[in-house]
Tab-separated table of C-alpha atoms and ligand atoms in Angstrom:
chain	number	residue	atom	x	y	z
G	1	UNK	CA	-7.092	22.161	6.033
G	2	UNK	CA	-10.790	20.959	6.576
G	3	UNK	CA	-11.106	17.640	8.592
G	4	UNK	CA	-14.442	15.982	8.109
G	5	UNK	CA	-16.161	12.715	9.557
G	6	UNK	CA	-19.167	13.117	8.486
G	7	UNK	CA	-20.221	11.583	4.208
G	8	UNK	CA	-22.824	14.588	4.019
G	9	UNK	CA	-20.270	17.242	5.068
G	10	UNK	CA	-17.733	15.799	2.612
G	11	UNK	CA	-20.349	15.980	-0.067
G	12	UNK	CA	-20.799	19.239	0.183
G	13	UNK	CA	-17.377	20.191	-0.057
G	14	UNK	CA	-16.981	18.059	-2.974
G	15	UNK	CA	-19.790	19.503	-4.975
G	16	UNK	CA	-18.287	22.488	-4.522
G	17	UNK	CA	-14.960	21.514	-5.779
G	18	UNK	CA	-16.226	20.468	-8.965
G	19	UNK	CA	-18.511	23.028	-9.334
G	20	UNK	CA	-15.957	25.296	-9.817
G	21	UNK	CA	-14.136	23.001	-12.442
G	22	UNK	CA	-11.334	22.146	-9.865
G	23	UNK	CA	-9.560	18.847	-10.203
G	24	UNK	CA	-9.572	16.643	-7.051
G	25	UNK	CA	-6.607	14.890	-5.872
G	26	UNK	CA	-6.950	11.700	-3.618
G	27	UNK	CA	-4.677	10.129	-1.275
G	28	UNK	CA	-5.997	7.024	1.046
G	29	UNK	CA	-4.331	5.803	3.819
G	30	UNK	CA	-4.859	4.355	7.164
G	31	UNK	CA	-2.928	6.964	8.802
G	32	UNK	CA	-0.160	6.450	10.996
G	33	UNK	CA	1.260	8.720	8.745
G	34	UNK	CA	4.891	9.340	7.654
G	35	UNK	CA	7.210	10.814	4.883
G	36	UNK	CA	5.950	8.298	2.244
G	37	UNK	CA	2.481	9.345	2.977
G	38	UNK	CA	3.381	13.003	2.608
G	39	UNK	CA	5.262	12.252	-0.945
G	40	UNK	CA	1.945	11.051	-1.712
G	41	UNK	CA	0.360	14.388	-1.191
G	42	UNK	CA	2.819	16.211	-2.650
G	43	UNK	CA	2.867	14.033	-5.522
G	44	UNK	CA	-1.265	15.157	-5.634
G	45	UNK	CA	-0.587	18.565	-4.921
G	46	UNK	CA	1.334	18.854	-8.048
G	47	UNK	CA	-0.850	17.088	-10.381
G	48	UNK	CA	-4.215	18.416	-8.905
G	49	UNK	CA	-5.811	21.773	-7.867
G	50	UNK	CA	-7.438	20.167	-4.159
G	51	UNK	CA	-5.927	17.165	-2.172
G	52	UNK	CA	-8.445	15.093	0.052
G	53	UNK	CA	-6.749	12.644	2.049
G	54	UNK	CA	-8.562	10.076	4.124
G	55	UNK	CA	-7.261	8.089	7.136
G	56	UNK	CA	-9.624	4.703	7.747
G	57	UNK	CA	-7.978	1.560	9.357
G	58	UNK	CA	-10.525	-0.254	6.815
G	59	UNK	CA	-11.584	-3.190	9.393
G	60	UNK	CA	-12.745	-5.152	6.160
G	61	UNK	CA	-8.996	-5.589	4.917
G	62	UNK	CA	-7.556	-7.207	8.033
G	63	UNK	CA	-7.684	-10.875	7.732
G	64	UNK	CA	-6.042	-10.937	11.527
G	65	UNK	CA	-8.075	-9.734	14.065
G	66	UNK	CA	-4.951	-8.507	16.297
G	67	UNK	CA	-3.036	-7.158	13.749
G	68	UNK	CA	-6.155	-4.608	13.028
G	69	UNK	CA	-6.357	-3.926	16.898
G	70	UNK	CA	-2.469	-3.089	17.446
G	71	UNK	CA	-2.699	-1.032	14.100
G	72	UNK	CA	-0.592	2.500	15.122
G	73	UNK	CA	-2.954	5.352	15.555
G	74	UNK	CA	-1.816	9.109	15.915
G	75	UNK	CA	-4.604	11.158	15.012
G	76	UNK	CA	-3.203	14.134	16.401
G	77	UNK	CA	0.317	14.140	14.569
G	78	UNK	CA	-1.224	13.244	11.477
G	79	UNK	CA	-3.210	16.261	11.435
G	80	UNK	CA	0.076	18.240	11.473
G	81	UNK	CA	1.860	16.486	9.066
G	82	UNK	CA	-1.103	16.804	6.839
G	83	UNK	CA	-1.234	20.760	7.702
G	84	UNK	CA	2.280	20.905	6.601
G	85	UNK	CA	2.193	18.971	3.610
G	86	UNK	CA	-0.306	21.590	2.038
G	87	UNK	CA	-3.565	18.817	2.142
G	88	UNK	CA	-6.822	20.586	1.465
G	89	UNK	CA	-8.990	18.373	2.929
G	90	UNK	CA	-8.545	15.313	5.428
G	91	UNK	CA	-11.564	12.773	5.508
G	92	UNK	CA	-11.734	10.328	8.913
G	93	UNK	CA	-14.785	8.825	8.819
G	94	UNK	CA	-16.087	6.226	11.615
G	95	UNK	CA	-16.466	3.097	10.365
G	96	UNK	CA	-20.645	3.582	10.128
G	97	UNK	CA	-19.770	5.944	7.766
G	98	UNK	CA	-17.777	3.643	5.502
G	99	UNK	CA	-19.958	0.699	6.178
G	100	UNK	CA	-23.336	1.592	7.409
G	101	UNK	CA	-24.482	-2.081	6.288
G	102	UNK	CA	-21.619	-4.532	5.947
G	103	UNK	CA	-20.170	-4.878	2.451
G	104	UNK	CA	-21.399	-8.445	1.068
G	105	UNK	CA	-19.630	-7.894	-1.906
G	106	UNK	CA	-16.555	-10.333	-3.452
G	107	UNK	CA	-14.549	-9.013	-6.776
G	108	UNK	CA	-12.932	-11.437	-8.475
G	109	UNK	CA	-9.497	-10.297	-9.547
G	110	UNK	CA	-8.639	-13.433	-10.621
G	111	UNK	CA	-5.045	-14.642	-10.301
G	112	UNK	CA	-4.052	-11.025	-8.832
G	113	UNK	CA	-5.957	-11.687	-5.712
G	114	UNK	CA	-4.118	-15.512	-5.435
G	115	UNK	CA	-0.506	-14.869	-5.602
G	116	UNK	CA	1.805	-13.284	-2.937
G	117	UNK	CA	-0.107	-11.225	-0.396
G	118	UNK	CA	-3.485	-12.509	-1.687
G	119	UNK	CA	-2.455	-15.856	-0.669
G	120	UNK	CA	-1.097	-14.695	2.706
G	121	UNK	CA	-3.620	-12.991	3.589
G	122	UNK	CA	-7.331	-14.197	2.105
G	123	UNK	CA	-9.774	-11.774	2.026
G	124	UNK	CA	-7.381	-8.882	2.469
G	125	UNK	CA	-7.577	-7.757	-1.705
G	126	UNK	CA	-11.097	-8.083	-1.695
G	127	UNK	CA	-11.148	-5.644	1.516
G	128	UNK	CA	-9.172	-3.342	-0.140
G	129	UNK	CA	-11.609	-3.039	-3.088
G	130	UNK	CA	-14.604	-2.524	-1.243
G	131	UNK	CA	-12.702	0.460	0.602
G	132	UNK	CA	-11.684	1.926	-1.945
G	133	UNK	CA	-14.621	1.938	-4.368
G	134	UNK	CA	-16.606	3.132	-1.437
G	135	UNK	CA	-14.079	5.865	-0.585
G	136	UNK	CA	-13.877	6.686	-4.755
G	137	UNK	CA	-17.849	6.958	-4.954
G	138	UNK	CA	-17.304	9.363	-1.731
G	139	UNK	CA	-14.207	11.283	-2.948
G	140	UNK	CA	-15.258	11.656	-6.697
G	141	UNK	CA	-11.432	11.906	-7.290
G	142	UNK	CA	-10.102	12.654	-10.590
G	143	UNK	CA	-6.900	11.324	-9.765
G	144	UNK	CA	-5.572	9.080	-6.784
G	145	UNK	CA	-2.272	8.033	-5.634
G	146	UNK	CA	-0.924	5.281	-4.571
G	147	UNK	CA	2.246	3.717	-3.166
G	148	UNK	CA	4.627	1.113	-5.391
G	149	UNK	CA	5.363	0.019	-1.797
G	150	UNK	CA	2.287	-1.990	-2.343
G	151	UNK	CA	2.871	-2.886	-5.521
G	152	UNK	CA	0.329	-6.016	-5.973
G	153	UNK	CA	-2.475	-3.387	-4.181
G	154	UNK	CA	-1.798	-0.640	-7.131
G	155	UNK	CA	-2.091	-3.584	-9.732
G	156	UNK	CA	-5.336	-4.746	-7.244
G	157	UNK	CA	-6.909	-1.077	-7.772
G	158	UNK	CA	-6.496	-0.575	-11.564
G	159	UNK	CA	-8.337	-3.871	-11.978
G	160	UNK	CA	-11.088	-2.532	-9.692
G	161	UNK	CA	-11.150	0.787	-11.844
G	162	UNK	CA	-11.559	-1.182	-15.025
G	163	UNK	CA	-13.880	-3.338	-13.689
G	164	UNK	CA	-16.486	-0.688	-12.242
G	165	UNK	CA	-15.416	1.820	-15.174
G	166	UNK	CA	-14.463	4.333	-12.799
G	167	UNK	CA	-13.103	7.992	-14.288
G	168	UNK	CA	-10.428	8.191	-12.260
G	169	UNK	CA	-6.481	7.837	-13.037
G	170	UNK	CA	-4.290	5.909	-10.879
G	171	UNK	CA	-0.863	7.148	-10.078
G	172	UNK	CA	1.800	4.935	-8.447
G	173	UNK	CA	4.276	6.732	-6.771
G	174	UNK	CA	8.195	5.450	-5.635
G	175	UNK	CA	8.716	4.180	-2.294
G	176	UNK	CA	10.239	6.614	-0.080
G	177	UNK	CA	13.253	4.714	2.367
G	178	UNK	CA	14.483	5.093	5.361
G	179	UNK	CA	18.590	6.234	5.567
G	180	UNK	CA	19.435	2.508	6.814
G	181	UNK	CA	17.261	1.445	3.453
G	182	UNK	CA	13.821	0.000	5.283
G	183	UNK	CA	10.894	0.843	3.570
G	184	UNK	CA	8.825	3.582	5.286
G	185	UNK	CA	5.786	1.527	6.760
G	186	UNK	CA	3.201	2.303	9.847
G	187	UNK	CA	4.124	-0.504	10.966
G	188	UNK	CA	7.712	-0.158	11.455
G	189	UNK	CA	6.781	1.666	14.675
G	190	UNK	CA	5.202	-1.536	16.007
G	191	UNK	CA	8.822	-3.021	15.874
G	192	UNK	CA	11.336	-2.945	19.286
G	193	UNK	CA	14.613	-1.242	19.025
G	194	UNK	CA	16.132	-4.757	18.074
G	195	UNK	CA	13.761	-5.909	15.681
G	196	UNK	CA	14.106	-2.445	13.989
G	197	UNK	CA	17.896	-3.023	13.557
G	198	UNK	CA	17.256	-6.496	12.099
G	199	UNK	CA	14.087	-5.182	9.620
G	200	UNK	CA	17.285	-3.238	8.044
G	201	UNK	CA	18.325	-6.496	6.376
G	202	UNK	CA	15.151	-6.652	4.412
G	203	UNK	CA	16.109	-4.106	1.875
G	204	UNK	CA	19.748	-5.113	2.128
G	205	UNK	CA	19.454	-8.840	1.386
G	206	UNK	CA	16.787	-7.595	-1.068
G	207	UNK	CA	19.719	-5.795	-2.750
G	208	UNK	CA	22.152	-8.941	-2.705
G	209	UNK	CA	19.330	-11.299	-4.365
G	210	UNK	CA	19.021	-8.962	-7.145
G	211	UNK	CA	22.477	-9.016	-7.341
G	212	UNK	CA	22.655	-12.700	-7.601
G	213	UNK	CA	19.621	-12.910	-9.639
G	214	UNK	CA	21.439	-10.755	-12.558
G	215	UNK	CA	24.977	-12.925	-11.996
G	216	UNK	CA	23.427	-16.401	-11.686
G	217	UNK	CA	19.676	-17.176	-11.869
G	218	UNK	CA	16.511	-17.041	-10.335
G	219	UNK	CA	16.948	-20.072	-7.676
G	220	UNK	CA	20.304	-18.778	-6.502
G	221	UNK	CA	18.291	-15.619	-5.844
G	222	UNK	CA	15.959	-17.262	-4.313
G	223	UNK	CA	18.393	-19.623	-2.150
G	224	UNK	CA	20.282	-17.136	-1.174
G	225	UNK	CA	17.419	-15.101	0.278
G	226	UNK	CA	16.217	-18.261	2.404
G	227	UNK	CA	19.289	-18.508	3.618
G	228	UNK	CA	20.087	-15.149	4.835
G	229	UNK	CA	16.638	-14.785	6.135
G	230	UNK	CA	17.067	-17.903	8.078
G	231	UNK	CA	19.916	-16.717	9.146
G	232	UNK	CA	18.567	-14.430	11.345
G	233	UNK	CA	16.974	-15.210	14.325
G	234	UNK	CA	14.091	-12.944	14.224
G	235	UNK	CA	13.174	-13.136	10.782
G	236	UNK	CA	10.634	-15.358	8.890
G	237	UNK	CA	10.168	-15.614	5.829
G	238	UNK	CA	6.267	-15.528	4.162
G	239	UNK	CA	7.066	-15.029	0.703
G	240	UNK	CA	10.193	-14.104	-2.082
G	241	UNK	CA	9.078	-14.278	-5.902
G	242	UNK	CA	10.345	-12.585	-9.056
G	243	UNK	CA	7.922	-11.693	-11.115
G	244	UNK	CA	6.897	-9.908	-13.989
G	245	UNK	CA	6.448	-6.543	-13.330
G	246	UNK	CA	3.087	-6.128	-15.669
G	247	UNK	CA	1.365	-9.359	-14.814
G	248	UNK	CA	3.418	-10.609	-11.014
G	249	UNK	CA	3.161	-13.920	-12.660
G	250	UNK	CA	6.154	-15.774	-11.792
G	251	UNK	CA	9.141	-14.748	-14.355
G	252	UNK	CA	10.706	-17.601	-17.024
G	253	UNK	CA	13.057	-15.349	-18.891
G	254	UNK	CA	15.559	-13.005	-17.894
G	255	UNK	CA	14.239	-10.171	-20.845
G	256	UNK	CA	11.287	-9.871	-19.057
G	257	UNK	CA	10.584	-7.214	-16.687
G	258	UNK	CA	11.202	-8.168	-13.509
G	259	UNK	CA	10.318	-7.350	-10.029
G	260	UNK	CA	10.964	-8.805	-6.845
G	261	UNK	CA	8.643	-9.049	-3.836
G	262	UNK	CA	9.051	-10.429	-0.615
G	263	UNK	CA	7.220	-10.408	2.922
G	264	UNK	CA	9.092	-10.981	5.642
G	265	UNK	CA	7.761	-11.426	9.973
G	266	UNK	CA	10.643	-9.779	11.997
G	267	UNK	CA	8.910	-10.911	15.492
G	268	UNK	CA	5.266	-10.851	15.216
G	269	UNK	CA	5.371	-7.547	12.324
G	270	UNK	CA	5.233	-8.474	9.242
G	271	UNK	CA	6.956	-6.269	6.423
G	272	UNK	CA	6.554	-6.135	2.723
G	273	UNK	CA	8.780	-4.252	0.110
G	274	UNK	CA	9.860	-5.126	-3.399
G	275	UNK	CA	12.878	-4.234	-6.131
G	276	UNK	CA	12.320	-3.490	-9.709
G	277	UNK	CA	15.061	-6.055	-11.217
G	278	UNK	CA	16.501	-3.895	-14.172
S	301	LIG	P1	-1.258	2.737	4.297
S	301	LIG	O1	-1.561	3.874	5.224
S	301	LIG	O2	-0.152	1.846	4.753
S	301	LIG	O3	-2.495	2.006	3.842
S	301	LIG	O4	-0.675	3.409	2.992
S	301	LIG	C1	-1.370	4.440	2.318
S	301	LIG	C2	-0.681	4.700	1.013
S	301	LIG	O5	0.669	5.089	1.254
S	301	LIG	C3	-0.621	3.460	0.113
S	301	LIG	O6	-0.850	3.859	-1.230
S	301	LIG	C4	0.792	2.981	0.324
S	301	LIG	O7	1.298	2.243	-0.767
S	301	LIG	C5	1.534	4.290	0.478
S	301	LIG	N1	2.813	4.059	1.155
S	301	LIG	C6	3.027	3.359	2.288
S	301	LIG	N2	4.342	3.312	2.570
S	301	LIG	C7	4.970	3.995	1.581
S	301	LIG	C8	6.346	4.294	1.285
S	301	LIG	N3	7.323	3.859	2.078
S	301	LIG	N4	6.620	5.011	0.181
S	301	LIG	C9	5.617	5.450	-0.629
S	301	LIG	N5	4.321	5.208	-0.420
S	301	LIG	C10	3.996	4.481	0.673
Protein backbone atom coordinates (compact mmCIF):
# COMPACT_ATOMS: atom_id res chain seq x y z
CA UNK A 1 0.00 0.00 0.00
CA UNK A 2 1.28 3.61 -0.87
CA UNK A 3 0.51 6.27 1.87
CA UNK A 4 0.70 9.78 0.55
CA UNK A 5 0.28 13.39 2.15
CA UNK A 6 1.29 15.23 -0.28
CA UNK A 7 -1.81 16.49 -3.54
CA UNK A 8 1.22 16.43 -6.12
CA UNK A 9 2.38 12.92 -5.12
CA UNK A 10 -1.22 11.67 -5.26
CA UNK A 11 -1.52 13.17 -8.69
CA UNK A 12 0.94 11.40 -9.99
CA UNK A 13 -0.18 8.19 -8.92
CA UNK A 14 -3.51 8.93 -10.18
CA UNK A 15 -2.49 9.83 -13.66
CA UNK A 16 -1.00 6.81 -13.76
CA UNK A 17 -3.93 4.82 -12.77
CA UNK A 18 -5.95 6.05 -15.47
CA UNK A 19 -3.47 6.03 -17.86
CA UNK A 20 -3.49 2.58 -17.91
CA UNK A 21 -7.41 2.40 -18.19
CA UNK A 22 -7.70 1.19 -14.49
CA UNK A 23 -10.85 1.99 -12.61
CA UNK A 24 -10.35 3.84 -9.27
CA UNK A 25 -12.14 2.93 -6.24
CA UNK A 26 -12.66 5.55 -3.37
CA UNK A 27 -13.31 5.18 0.17
CA UNK A 28 -13.28 8.49 2.59
CA UNK A 29 -13.16 8.39 6.04
CA UNK A 30 -11.81 10.15 8.99
CA UNK A 31 -10.04 7.21 10.16
CA UNK A 32 -10.32 5.76 13.41
CA UNK A 33 -10.89 2.93 11.43
CA UNK A 34 -12.84 -0.32 12.07
CA UNK A 35 -14.66 -3.36 10.42
CA UNK A 36 -17.29 -1.09 8.74
CA UNK A 37 -14.56 0.89 7.24
CA UNK A 38 -12.85 -2.22 5.94
CA UNK A 39 -16.36 -3.57 4.35
CA UNK A 40 -16.06 -0.41 2.63
CA UNK A 41 -12.86 -1.35 0.97
CA UNK A 42 -13.72 -4.56 0.28
CA UNK A 43 -16.89 -3.52 -1.09
CA UNK A 44 -14.31 -1.20 -3.60
CA UNK A 45 -12.00 -3.85 -4.06
CA UNK A 46 -14.60 -5.86 -5.71
CA UNK A 47 -16.14 -3.36 -7.89
CA UNK A 48 -12.83 -1.54 -8.86
CA UNK A 49 -9.29 -2.43 -10.14
CA UNK A 50 -7.32 0.30 -7.37
CA UNK A 51 -8.74 1.39 -3.91
CA UNK A 52 -7.55 4.90 -2.55
CA UNK A 53 -8.71 5.49 0.80
CA UNK A 54 -8.25 8.78 2.57
CA UNK A 55 -8.31 9.49 6.34
CA UNK A 56 -9.02 13.55 7.02
CA UNK A 57 -10.83 14.58 10.32
CA UNK A 58 -12.36 17.35 7.82
CA UNK A 59 -12.19 20.38 10.49
CA UNK A 60 -14.87 22.13 8.18
CA UNK A 61 -17.65 19.47 9.17
CA UNK A 62 -17.47 19.85 12.94
CA UNK A 63 -19.96 22.31 14.09
CA UNK A 64 -18.45 21.60 17.88
CA UNK A 65 -15.19 22.64 18.42
CA UNK A 66 -14.50 19.79 21.18
CA UNK A 67 -16.07 17.16 19.57
CA UNK A 68 -13.41 17.72 16.50
CA UNK A 69 -10.53 17.91 19.17
CA UNK A 70 -11.47 14.53 21.13
CA UNK A 71 -12.07 12.94 17.58
CA UNK A 72 -10.16 9.18 18.00
CA UNK A 73 -6.96 9.12 16.08
CA UNK A 74 -4.85 5.86 15.43
CA UNK A 75 -2.78 6.48 12.58
CA UNK A 76 -0.68 3.66 13.16
CA UNK A 77 -3.42 0.80 13.41
CA UNK A 78 -5.16 2.15 10.60
CA UNK A 79 -2.32 1.65 8.42
CA UNK A 80 -2.55 -2.09 9.24
CA UNK A 81 -5.97 -2.57 8.90
CA UNK A 82 -5.74 -0.85 5.61
CA UNK A 83 -2.61 -3.24 4.66
CA UNK A 84 -4.82 -6.09 5.42
CA UNK A 85 -7.85 -5.13 3.80
CA UNK A 86 -5.95 -5.18 0.34
CA UNK A 87 -6.16 -0.92 -0.04
CA UNK A 88 -3.92 0.26 -2.83
CA UNK A 89 -3.44 3.51 -1.85
CA UNK A 90 -4.10 5.50 1.53
CA UNK A 91 -4.28 9.42 1.15
CA UNK A 92 -3.71 11.57 4.71
CA UNK A 93 -3.31 14.82 3.77
CA UNK A 94 -2.68 17.84 6.37
CA UNK A 95 -5.28 20.02 6.44
CA UNK A 96 -3.17 22.78 4.06
CA UNK A 97 -3.49 20.29 1.70
CA UNK A 98 -7.27 20.03 1.78
CA UNK A 99 -7.74 23.67 2.43
CA UNK A 100 -4.85 25.75 1.43
CA UNK A 101 -7.36 28.88 1.45
CA UNK A 102 -10.48 28.31 3.52
CA UNK A 103 -13.50 27.02 1.61
CA UNK A 104 -16.06 30.10 1.34
CA UNK A 105 -18.34 28.06 -0.36
CA UNK A 106 -22.28 27.17 0.86
CA UNK A 107 -24.38 24.40 -1.31
CA UNK A 108 -27.72 24.57 -0.91
CA UNK A 109 -29.24 21.14 -0.56
CA UNK A 110 -32.31 22.42 0.25
CA UNK A 111 -34.57 20.57 2.70
CA UNK A 112 -31.81 17.65 2.90
CA UNK A 113 -29.45 19.89 4.69
CA UNK A 114 -32.60 21.06 7.30
CA UNK A 115 -33.97 17.93 8.64
CA UNK A 116 -32.40 15.50 11.21
CA UNK A 117 -28.65 15.89 11.48
CA UNK A 118 -28.68 19.08 9.36
CA UNK A 119 -30.70 20.64 11.97
CA UNK A 120 -28.53 19.29 14.81
CA UNK A 121 -25.73 20.16 13.62
CA UNK A 122 -25.68 23.53 11.16
CA UNK A 123 -23.03 23.75 8.97
CA UNK A 124 -22.01 20.13 9.32
CA UNK A 125 -23.73 19.01 5.51
CA UNK A 126 -22.30 21.85 3.96
CA UNK A 127 -18.75 20.69 5.49
CA UNK A 128 -19.20 17.50 4.23
CA UNK A 129 -19.66 18.75 0.63
CA UNK A 130 -16.82 20.88 0.44
CA UNK A 131 -14.66 17.73 1.62
CA UNK A 132 -15.74 15.70 -0.47
CA UNK A 133 -15.83 17.57 -3.78
CA UNK A 134 -12.36 18.63 -2.90
CA UNK A 135 -11.26 15.07 -2.10
CA UNK A 136 -13.36 13.86 -5.60
CA UNK A 137 -11.46 16.61 -7.76
CA UNK A 138 -8.20 15.03 -5.92
CA UNK A 139 -9.15 11.31 -6.15
CA UNK A 140 -10.70 11.39 -9.75
CA UNK A 141 -12.68 8.30 -8.48
CA UNK A 142 -14.82 6.41 -10.73
CA UNK A 143 -16.66 5.00 -8.02
CA UNK A 144 -16.92 5.85 -4.16
CA UNK A 145 -18.43 4.22 -1.27
CA UNK A 146 -20.18 5.16 1.30
CA UNK A 147 -21.81 3.99 4.53
CA UNK A 148 -25.94 3.65 4.95
CA UNK A 149 -24.80 4.27 8.56
CA UNK A 150 -25.00 7.81 7.45
CA UNK A 151 -27.78 7.57 5.59
CA UNK A 152 -28.88 11.45 5.26
CA UNK A 153 -24.80 12.04 4.28
CA UNK A 154 -25.14 9.37 1.21
CA UNK A 155 -28.48 11.20 0.19
CA UNK A 156 -26.20 14.68 1.05
CA UNK A 157 -23.43 13.38 -1.57
CA UNK A 158 -25.60 12.28 -4.54
CA UNK A 159 -27.12 15.76 -4.45
CA UNK A 160 -23.59 17.21 -4.50
CA UNK A 161 -22.73 14.81 -7.53
CA UNK A 162 -25.74 16.01 -9.44
CA UNK A 163 -25.24 19.32 -8.65
CA UNK A 164 -21.44 19.71 -9.81
CA UNK A 165 -22.11 16.90 -12.59
CA UNK A 166 -19.49 14.84 -11.26
CA UNK A 167 -18.67 11.24 -13.22
CA UNK A 168 -18.56 9.37 -10.43
CA UNK A 169 -21.09 6.57 -9.01
CA UNK A 170 -22.04 6.47 -5.51
CA UNK A 171 -22.35 3.20 -3.73
CA UNK A 172 -24.02 2.87 -0.30
CA UNK A 173 -23.00 0.06 1.49
CA UNK A 174 -24.96 -1.88 4.76
CA UNK A 175 -23.99 -1.02 8.13
CA UNK A 176 -21.78 -3.47 9.63
CA UNK A 177 -22.92 -4.17 13.75
CA UNK A 178 -21.43 -4.96 16.53
CA UNK A 179 -22.48 -8.74 18.21
CA UNK A 180 -24.52 -6.77 21.06
CA UNK A 181 -26.23 -4.88 17.81
CA UNK A 182 -24.45 -1.14 18.17
CA UNK A 183 -23.59 0.28 15.09
CA UNK A 184 -19.82 0.23 14.36
CA UNK A 185 -18.83 4.03 14.88
CA UNK A 186 -15.25 5.83 15.75
CA UNK A 187 -16.81 7.12 18.18
CA UNK A 188 -17.96 4.28 20.15
CA UNK A 189 -14.39 4.18 21.51
CA UNK A 190 -14.91 7.62 23.06
CA UNK A 191 -17.63 5.88 25.27
CA UNK A 192 -16.68 4.38 29.12
CA UNK A 193 -17.27 0.79 29.81
CA UNK A 194 -20.81 1.85 31.18
CA UNK A 195 -21.91 4.07 28.63
CA UNK A 196 -20.86 1.33 26.10
CA UNK A 197 -23.26 -1.16 27.80
CA UNK A 198 -26.09 1.41 27.72
CA UNK A 199 -25.27 2.60 23.74
CA UNK A 200 -26.47 -1.25 23.27
CA UNK A 201 -30.06 -0.10 23.74
CA UNK A 202 -29.88 2.12 20.74
CA UNK A 203 -30.23 -0.57 18.21
CA UNK A 204 -32.41 -2.59 20.54
CA UNK A 205 -35.13 -0.02 21.29
CA UNK A 206 -34.58 0.84 17.60
CA UNK A 207 -35.80 -2.73 16.97
CA UNK A 208 -38.93 -2.47 19.42
CA UNK A 209 -40.15 0.97 17.69
CA UNK A 210 -40.19 -0.68 14.44
CA UNK A 211 -41.95 -3.24 15.96
CA UNK A 212 -44.56 -0.99 17.30
CA UNK A 213 -44.52 1.15 14.33
CA UNK A 214 -45.76 -1.98 12.06
CA UNK A 215 -48.46 -3.12 15.05
CA UNK A 216 -49.79 0.35 15.93
CA UNK A 217 -48.65 3.63 14.29
CA UNK A 218 -46.16 6.09 13.93
CA UNK A 219 -46.70 8.08 17.42
CA UNK A 220 -46.71 4.88 19.44
CA UNK A 221 -43.34 4.39 17.74
CA UNK A 222 -42.39 7.39 18.48
CA UNK A 223 -43.72 7.40 22.27
CA UNK A 224 -42.41 4.48 22.96
CA UNK A 225 -38.88 5.46 21.92
CA UNK A 226 -39.07 8.69 24.26
CA UNK A 227 -39.92 6.72 26.78
CA UNK A 228 -37.39 4.07 26.79
CA UNK A 229 -34.76 6.56 26.02
CA UNK A 230 -35.78 8.53 28.98
CA UNK A 231 -35.70 5.76 30.71
CA UNK A 232 -32.26 5.54 30.89
CA UNK A 233 -30.21 7.61 32.77
CA UNK A 234 -27.47 8.26 30.42
CA UNK A 235 -29.26 8.64 27.35
CA UNK A 236 -30.66 11.75 25.53
CA UNK A 237 -32.47 11.89 23.01
CA UNK A 238 -31.61 14.53 19.80
CA UNK A 239 -33.76 13.18 17.27
CA UNK A 240 -36.31 9.89 16.22
CA UNK A 241 -38.23 10.36 12.76
CA UNK A 242 -39.65 7.92 10.22
CA UNK A 243 -39.20 8.88 7.10
CA UNK A 244 -39.32 8.12 3.65
CA UNK A 245 -36.54 6.33 2.62
CA UNK A 246 -36.13 8.27 -0.99
CA UNK A 247 -36.89 11.78 0.14
CA UNK A 248 -36.34 11.54 4.59
CA UNK A 249 -39.35 13.70 4.49
CA UNK A 250 -41.41 12.79 7.33
CA UNK A 251 -43.70 9.58 6.34
CA UNK A 252 -47.88 9.95 6.13
CA UNK A 253 -48.66 6.49 4.90
CA UNK A 254 -47.71 3.21 5.95
CA UNK A 255 -47.07 1.97 1.89
CA UNK A 256 -44.41 4.19 1.76
CA UNK A 257 -40.94 3.27 2.23
CA UNK A 258 -39.91 3.83 5.40
CA UNK A 259 -36.85 4.39 7.38
CA UNK A 260 -36.16 5.25 10.76
CA UNK A 261 -33.40 7.52 12.11
CA UNK A 262 -32.53 8.52 15.37
CA UNK A 263 -29.51 10.31 17.26
CA UNK A 264 -29.10 9.63 20.52
CA UNK A 265 -26.13 11.45 23.46
CA UNK A 266 -25.18 8.47 25.77
CA UNK A 267 -22.98 10.94 28.13
CA UNK A 268 -21.42 13.58 26.15
CA UNK A 269 -21.10 10.98 22.62
CA UNK A 270 -23.50 11.30 20.51
CA UNK A 271 -24.60 8.23 18.25
CA UNK A 272 -26.57 7.98 15.10
CA UNK A 273 -27.98 4.76 13.37
CA UNK A 274 -31.18 4.09 11.48
CA UNK A 275 -33.67 0.92 10.43
CA UNK A 276 -35.11 0.40 7.07
CA UNK A 277 -38.95 -0.14 8.21
CA UNK A 278 -40.03 -3.00 5.72
P1 LIG B 1 -16.27 8.17 9.10
O1 LIG B 1 -14.84 7.77 9.23
O2 LIG B 1 -17.08 7.99 10.34
O3 LIG B 1 -16.44 9.52 8.44
O4 LIG B 1 -16.90 7.14 8.09
C1 LIG B 1 -16.33 6.90 6.82
C2 LIG B 1 -17.27 6.05 6.02
O5 LIG B 1 -17.50 4.82 6.70
C3 LIG B 1 -18.64 6.71 5.83
O6 LIG B 1 -19.10 6.45 4.51
C4 LIG B 1 -19.48 5.99 6.87
O7 LIG B 1 -20.86 5.97 6.54
C5 LIG B 1 -18.89 4.60 6.82
N1 LIG B 1 -19.22 3.88 8.06
C6 LIG B 1 -19.08 4.33 9.33
N2 LIG B 1 -19.56 3.41 10.20
C7 LIG B 1 -20.01 2.37 9.45
C8 LIG B 1 -20.64 1.12 9.76
N3 LIG B 1 -20.89 0.77 11.02
N4 LIG B 1 -20.97 0.30 8.74
C9 LIG B 1 -20.72 0.66 7.45
N5 LIG B 1 -20.14 1.81 7.09
C10 LIG B 1 -19.79 2.67 8.08
Amino acid sequence: MRIISLKTDLDQVISEYRKSGKRIGFVPTMGALHQGHVSLVEASRKQADVTVCSIFVNPTQFNDKNDLLRYPRTPEQDILMLEQAGCDVLFMPPVEEVYPVPDTRVFDFGYLDKILDGAARPGHFNGVGQVVSILFSMVKPDVAFFGQKDYQQVMIIRELVRQLNLPVEIVPCPILREPDGLAMSSRNTLLSAEERKVAAHVPEFMQKAAQIYHEQDIDQARSYIQEAVSSQALMRLDYYMICDRNTLREIEHKNQPAISLIAVFVGKIRLIDNLFLD
